[in-house]
Coordinates of C-alpha atoms in Angstrom, one line a residue:
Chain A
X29 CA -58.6 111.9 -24.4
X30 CA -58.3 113.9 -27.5
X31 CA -56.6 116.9 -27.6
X32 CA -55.5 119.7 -30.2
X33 CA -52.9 122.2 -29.4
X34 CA -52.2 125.5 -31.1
X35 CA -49.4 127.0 -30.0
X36 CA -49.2 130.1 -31.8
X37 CA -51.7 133.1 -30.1
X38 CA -51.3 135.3 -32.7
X39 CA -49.6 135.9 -36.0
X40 CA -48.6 138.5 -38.1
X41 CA -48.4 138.3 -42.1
X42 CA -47.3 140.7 -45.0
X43 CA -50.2 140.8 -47.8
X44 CA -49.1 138.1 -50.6
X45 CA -46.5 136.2 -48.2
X46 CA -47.6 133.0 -47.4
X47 CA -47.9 131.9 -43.7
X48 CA -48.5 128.4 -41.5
X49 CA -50.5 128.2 -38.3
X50 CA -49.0 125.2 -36.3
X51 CA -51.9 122.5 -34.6
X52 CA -50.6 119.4 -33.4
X53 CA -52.9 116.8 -32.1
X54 CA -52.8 114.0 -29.3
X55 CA -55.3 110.7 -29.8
X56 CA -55.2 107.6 -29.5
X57 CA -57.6 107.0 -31.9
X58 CA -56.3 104.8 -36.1
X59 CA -59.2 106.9 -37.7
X60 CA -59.8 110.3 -37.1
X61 CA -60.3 113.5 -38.7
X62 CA -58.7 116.8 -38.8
X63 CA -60.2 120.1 -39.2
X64 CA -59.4 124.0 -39.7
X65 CA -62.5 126.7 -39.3
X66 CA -61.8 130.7 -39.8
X67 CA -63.9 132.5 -37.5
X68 CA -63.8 136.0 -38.5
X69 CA -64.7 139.0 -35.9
X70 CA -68.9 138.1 -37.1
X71 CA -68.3 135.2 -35.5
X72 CA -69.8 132.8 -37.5
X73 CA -67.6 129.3 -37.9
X74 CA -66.0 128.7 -41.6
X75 CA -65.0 125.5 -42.8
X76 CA -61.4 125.7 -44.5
X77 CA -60.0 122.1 -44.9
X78 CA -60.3 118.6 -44.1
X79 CA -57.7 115.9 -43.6
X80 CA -58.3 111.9 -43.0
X81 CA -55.8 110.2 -41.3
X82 CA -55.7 107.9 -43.7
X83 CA -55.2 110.0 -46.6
X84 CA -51.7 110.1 -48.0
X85 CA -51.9 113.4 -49.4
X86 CA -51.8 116.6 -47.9
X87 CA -55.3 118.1 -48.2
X88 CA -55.7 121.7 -50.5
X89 CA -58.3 123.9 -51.1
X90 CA -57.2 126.8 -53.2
X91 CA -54.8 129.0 -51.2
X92 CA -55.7 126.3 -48.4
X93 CA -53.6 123.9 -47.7
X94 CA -52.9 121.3 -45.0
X95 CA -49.5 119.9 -44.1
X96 CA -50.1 116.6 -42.2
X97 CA -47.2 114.6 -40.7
X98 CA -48.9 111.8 -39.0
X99 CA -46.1 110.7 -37.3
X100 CA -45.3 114.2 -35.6
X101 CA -48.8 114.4 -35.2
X102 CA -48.8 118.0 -36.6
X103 CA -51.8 118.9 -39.3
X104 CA -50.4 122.8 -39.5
X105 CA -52.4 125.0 -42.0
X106 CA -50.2 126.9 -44.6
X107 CA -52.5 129.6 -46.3
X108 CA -50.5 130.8 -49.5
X109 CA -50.7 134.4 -50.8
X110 CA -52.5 136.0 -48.0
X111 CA -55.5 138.8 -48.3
X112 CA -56.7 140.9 -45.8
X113 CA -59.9 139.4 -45.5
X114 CA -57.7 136.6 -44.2
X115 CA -57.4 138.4 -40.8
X116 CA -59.2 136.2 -38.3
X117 CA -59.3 133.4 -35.8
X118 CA -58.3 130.3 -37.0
X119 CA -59.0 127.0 -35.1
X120 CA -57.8 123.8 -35.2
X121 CA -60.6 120.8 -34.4
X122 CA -60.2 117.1 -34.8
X123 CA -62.5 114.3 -34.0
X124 CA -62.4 110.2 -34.0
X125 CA -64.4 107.7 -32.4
X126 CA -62.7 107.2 -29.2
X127 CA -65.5 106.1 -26.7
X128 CA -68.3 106.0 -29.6
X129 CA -67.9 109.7 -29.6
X130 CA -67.8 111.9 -32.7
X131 CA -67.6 115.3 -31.2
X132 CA -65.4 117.8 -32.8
X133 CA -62.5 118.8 -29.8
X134 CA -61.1 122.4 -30.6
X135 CA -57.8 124.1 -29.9
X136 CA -57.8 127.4 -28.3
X137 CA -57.1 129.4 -32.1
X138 CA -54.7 131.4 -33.8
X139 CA -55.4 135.1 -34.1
X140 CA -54.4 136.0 -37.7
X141 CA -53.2 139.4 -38.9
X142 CA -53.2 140.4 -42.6
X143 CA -50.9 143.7 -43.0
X144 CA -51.3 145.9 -46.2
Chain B
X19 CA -75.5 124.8 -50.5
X20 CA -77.3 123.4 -47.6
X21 CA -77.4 125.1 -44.6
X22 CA -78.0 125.1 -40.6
X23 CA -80.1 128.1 -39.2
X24 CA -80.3 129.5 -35.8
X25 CA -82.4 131.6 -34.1
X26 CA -82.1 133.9 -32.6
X27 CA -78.8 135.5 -33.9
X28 CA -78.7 137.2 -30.8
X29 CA -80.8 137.7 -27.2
X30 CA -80.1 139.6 -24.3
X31 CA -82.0 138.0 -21.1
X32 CA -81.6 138.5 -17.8
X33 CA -80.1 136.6 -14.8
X34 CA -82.4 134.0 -14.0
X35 CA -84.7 133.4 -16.7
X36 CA -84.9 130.6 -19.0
X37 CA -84.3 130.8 -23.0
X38 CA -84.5 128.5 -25.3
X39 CA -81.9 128.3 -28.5
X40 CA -83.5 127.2 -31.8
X41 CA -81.9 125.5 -34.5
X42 CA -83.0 124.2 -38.0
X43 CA -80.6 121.5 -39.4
X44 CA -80.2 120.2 -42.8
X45 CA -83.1 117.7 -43.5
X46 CA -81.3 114.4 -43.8
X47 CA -79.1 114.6 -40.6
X48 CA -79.3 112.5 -38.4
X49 CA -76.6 113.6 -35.8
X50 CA -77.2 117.3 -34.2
X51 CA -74.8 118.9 -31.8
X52 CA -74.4 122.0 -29.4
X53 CA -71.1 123.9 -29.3
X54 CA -70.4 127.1 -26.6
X55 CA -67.9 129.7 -27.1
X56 CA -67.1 131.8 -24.2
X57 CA -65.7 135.2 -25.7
X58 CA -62.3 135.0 -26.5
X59 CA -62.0 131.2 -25.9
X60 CA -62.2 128.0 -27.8
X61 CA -65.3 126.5 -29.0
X62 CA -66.4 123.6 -26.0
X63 CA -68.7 121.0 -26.8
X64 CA -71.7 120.5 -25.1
X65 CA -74.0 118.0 -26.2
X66 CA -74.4 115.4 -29.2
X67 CA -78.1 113.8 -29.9
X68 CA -79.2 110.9 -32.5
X69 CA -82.3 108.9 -32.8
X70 CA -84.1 111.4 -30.6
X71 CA -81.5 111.1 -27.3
X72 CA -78.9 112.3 -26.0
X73 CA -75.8 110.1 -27.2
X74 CA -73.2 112.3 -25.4
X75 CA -72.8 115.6 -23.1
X76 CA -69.9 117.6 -21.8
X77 CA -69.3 118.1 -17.7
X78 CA -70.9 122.1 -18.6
X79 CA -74.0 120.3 -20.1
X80 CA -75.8 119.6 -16.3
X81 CA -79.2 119.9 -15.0
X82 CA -79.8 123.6 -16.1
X83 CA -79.2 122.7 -19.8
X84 CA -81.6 120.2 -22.2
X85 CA -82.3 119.5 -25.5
X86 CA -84.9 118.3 -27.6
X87 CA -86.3 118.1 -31.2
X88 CA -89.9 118.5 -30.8
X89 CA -91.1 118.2 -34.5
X90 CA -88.5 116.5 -36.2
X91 CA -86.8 119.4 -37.8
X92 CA -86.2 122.2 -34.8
X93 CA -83.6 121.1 -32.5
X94 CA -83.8 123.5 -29.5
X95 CA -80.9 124.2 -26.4
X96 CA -83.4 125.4 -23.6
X97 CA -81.0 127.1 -20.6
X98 CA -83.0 127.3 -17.3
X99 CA -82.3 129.7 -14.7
X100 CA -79.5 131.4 -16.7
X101 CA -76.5 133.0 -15.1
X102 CA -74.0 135.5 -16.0
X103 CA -71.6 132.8 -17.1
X104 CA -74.0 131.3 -19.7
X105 CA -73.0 134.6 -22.0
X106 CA -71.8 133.0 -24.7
X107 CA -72.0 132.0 -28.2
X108 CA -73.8 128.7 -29.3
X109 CA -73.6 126.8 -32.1
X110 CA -75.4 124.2 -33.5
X111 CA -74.1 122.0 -36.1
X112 CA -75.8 118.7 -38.0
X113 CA -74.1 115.9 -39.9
X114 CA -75.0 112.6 -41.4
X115 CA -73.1 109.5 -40.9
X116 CA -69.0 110.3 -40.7
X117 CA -67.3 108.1 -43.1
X118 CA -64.3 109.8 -42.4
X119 CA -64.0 110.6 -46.0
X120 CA -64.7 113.9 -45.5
X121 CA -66.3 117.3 -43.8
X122 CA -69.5 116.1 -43.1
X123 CA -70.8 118.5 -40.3
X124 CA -71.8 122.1 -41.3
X125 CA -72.7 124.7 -38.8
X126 CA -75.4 127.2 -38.0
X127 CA -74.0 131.1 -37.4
X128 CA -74.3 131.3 -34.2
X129 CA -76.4 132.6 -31.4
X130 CA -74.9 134.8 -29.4
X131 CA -76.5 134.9 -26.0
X132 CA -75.6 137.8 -23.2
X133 CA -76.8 137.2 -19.6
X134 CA -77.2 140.6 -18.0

């Protein structure tokens, strides 16, 4: 079965430091994806970044970016620079085909804190 | 940018009765979904549907849960008999054929359902 793991409960971050929230993943799947959401205290889910298994470069999207070491099976997010809009849960997901399924699997998330 | 949209954002109901979750996804989808997030816990996947059926559902998606997609663009979550452990978010989300390439699934906001 798929599984993503986040290890860290919460985090705390300076304003402008940069900061990584660790997700490391378990599949047995060659093609999968892997995905981080913000879910600020609204609660609506926010796509950050996407990361293929086969891609051979780490995945960015402005102060996003994802570190992927397939071998470790680790897809940590590093957000550079942080703002304080930045506070906010931050899950892992992944998903593959194992079993014909596509479902996204989740990790249990990374409370973020932003300090001025 | 395309969107999914939920309805309602939020409904209070009480023990017992049924409600039914709407959910507008983006028009050339073909694969919808139904996510449930338990305050302060990860997002759980309940249900996947494609070509009008159920293509896979979670061990919480049992006989009290079902889902259809009466006119070809609602896609509805109807709870029966609700209980106090229903309270919960639920998300939809749509997507169109994974290529792995990419994000391909985009979710609604939410609907945020308390069981009183």
């Amino acid at each position: 079965a798929q599984k993503i793991t986040q290890t860290q409960p919460g985090m705390f971050v300076q304003e402008k430091e940069a900061v990584t929230l660790d997700c490391t993943y378990d599949t047995s799947d060659q093609s999968y994806g892997l995905f981080w959401y913000k879910q600020p205290s609204s609660g609506e889910m926010i796509f950050l970044i996407y990361q293929g298994s086969y891609d051979e470069q780490n995945a960015t999207e402005g102060r996003y970016s994802l570190n992927f070491q397939k071998a470790r099976k680790s897809a940590n997010l590093v957000i550079s620079a942080s703002q304080l809009g930045d506070s906010a849960m931050y899950f892992c997901a992944m998903r593959g085909t194992q079993g014909g399924s596509e479902k996204l699997v989740f990790g249990k998330g990374t409370k973020l804190t932003v300090n001025p | 940018e395309p969107e999914v949209t939920q309805t309602p954002s939020h409904q209070v109901t009480q023990m017992g009765q049924e409600v039914i979750l709407r959910c507008v996804p983006i028009s050339n989808h073909l694969y919808f979904y139904w996510y449930r997030q338990i305050l302060g816990q990860k997002v759980e996947f309940l249900v996947s549907f494609y070509n009008n059926e159920i293509s896979e559902k979670s061990e919480i998606f049992d006989d009290q849960f079902s889902v259809e997609r009466p006119d070809g663009s609602n896609f509805t979550l109807k709870i029966r008999s609700t209980k106090l452990e229903d309270s919960a978010m639920y998300f939809c989300a749509s997507d169109t054929s994974w290529t792995f390439s990419g994000n391909t699934i985009y979710f609604g906001e939410g609907s945020w359902l308390t069981v009183v």
